[in-house]
Coordinates of C-alpha atoms in Angstrom, one line a residue:
M838 CA -76.5 10.3 34.7
L839 CA -75.8 8.1 37.1
A840 CA -78.5 8.3 39.3
R841 CA -80.5 7.4 36.7
P842 CA -82.6 4.0 36.6
Q843 CA -82.8 3.1 33.3
L844 CA -80.0 2.1 30.3
A845 CA -78.0 4.9 29.8
P846 CA -77.8 4.8 25.6
P847 CA -74.5 2.7 24.4
L848 CA -71.5 4.2 24.2
D849 CA -70.2 2.2 21.0
L850 CA -66.8 3.5 20.9
L851 CA -65.3 6.7 23.4
P852 CA -64.8 9.4 21.4
D853 CA -60.9 10.5 21.6
I854 CA -60.1 11.5 24.9
S855 CA -56.4 12.7 23.9
G856 CA -57.3 15.9 22.8
G857 CA -58.6 18.9 24.2
T858 CA -58.3 22.0 26.6
E859 CA -56.9 21.4 30.0
R860 CA -57.4 23.4 33.0
E861 CA -57.0 23.2 36.8
A862 CA -60.9 21.6 37.9
V863 CA -62.7 23.7 40.8
V864 CA -63.8 20.1 41.9
G865 CA -62.9 17.3 41.4
A866 CA -64.3 13.9 40.3
G867 CA -64.6 13.0 43.7
V868 CA -68.0 14.7 43.9
L869 CA -69.5 11.7 42.3
T870 CA -69.1 9.9 44.9
D871 CA -72.1 11.1 46.8
W872 CA -76.0 10.4 45.9
T873 CA -76.8 13.7 46.9
T874 CA -74.1 15.1 44.7
R875 CA -75.0 12.8 41.6
F876 CA -77.8 13.3 41.6
V877 CA -77.9 17.2 41.3
T878 CA -74.9 16.7 38.8
Q879 CA -77.2 14.6 36.4
F880 CA -79.4 17.9 36.1
A881 CA -76.4 19.6 34.3
V882 CA -75.5 17.0 32.4
P883 CA -78.7 14.8 31.6
T884 CA -77.3 12.2 29.3
A885 CA -73.4 12.0 30.6
Q886 CA -72.4 8.6 31.3
L887 CA -69.8 8.2 34.0
V888 CA -67.0 5.7 32.4
K889 CA -63.5 5.0 34.5
L890 CA -60.3 4.0 33.0
R891 CA -56.6 3.2 33.3
S892 CA -54.9 6.9 31.3
G893 CA -50.8 6.6 31.3
R894 CA -49.7 7.4 34.2
H895 CA -52.9 7.9 36.2
D896 CA -56.6 6.6 36.5
E897 CA -59.0 9.4 34.8
E898 CA -62.8 9.5 35.2
I899 CA -64.5 10.3 32.2
L900 CA -67.8 11.9 31.3
V901 CA -68.9 11.0 27.8
E902 CA -72.2 12.4 26.1
A903 CA -72.5 9.8 23.7
E904 CA -74.6 11.8 21.2
T905 CA -72.6 14.3 21.3
G906 CA -69.1 13.3 21.6
S907 CA -69.0 15.8 24.5
F908 CA -66.5 14.5 26.9
A909 CA -64.8 15.8 30.2
A910 CA -61.9 13.5 31.6
L911 CA -60.4 14.5 34.8
H912 CA -57.6 13.1 37.3
E913 CA -55.5 14.0 39.5
E914 CA -51.5 15.4 39.0
D915 CA -49.3 16.7 41.7
S916 CA -51.9 17.6 44.3
R917 CA -54.8 19.1 41.8
R918 CA -57.3 18.5 40.0
V919 CA -57.4 18.5 36.2
V920 CA -60.0 18.2 33.7
R921 CA -59.0 17.8 30.4
Q922 CA -62.8 18.3 28.1
G923 CA -63.9 18.6 24.2
G924 CA -67.1 18.3 21.9
P925 CA -69.0 20.3 21.4
D926 CA -69.9 20.8 25.3
A927 CA -68.4 21.7 28.2
L928 CA -69.2 19.1 30.4
W929 CA -67.4 19.8 33.6
D930 CA -68.2 23.6 33.5
A931 CA -72.0 22.9 33.4
V932 CA -71.3 20.7 36.2
E933 CA -69.2 22.8 37.8
D934 CA -71.7 25.9 38.0
H935 CA -74.2 24.1 38.3
L936 CA -72.9 22.1 41.9
G937 CA -71.5 25.7 42.6
R938 CA -75.1 26.8 42.6
W939 CA -76.2 24.0 45.5
H940 CA -73.5 25.0 47.2
A941 CA -74.8 28.6 47.4
A942 CA -78.1 27.9 48.4
G943 CA -76.2 25.9 51.6
T944 CA -76.1 22.0 50.0
P945 CA -80.4 21.9 50.4
T946 CA -81.6 18.5 50.6
L947 CA -83.6 16.3 48.5
E948 CA -85.7 16.7 50.2
E949 CA -85.8 20.8 49.8
A950 CA -85.8 20.3 45.4
A951 CA -89.1 20.8 43.7
V952 CA -88.3 19.2 40.4
R953 CA -90.5 20.3 37.5
V954 CA -90.3 19.0 33.8
P955 CA -92.5 21.1 32.1
P956 CA -92.3 20.7 27.7
Q957 CA -88.9 23.0 26.9
G958 CA -87.1 21.4 29.4
R959 CA -86.1 19.9 33.3
S960 CA -85.7 22.7 36.1
I961 CA -84.8 22.0 39.8
H962 CA -85.6 24.4 42.2
W963 CA -84.6 24.9 46.1
R964 CA -87.3 25.7 48.6
R965 CA -84.4 26.7 51.2
A966 CA -82.3 28.9 48.8
Q967 CA -82.8 32.4 50.1
K968 CA -82.3 33.7 46.6
G969 CA -84.2 30.6 44.4
V970 CA -81.0 28.9 43.3
T971 CA -82.8 27.4 39.5
H972 CA -81.2 24.8 37.0
H973 CA -83.0 24.6 33.7
G974 CA -82.2 22.1 31.4

């Protein structure tokens, strides 16, 4: 996702981001300005790309998964964080879930992370976490 040094697959055309399901977001897109948080987030949505657009009356930060067409469009409205998601995968739900588990572990540093990449998928483990917060993807 955002912290990867490789080139992302080309987006070609954005999916129709006017549809989807809208809800109040627990976590706003502002969390993606921090490098460590972006690194943690990439385990939730490893192939998503971030696009920023001016849409109508507000700016939107959009996570797009090029292969599936899934998207999460985030903006602020009347002091509320709003997310609109569409496609087969609820990208922002995955981000909020993963960041929630990271926060529950006490937001361990990258030095406290152990990343494993076995054939069945990658995982991240936090050594400081008392309950062993793990994400498999």
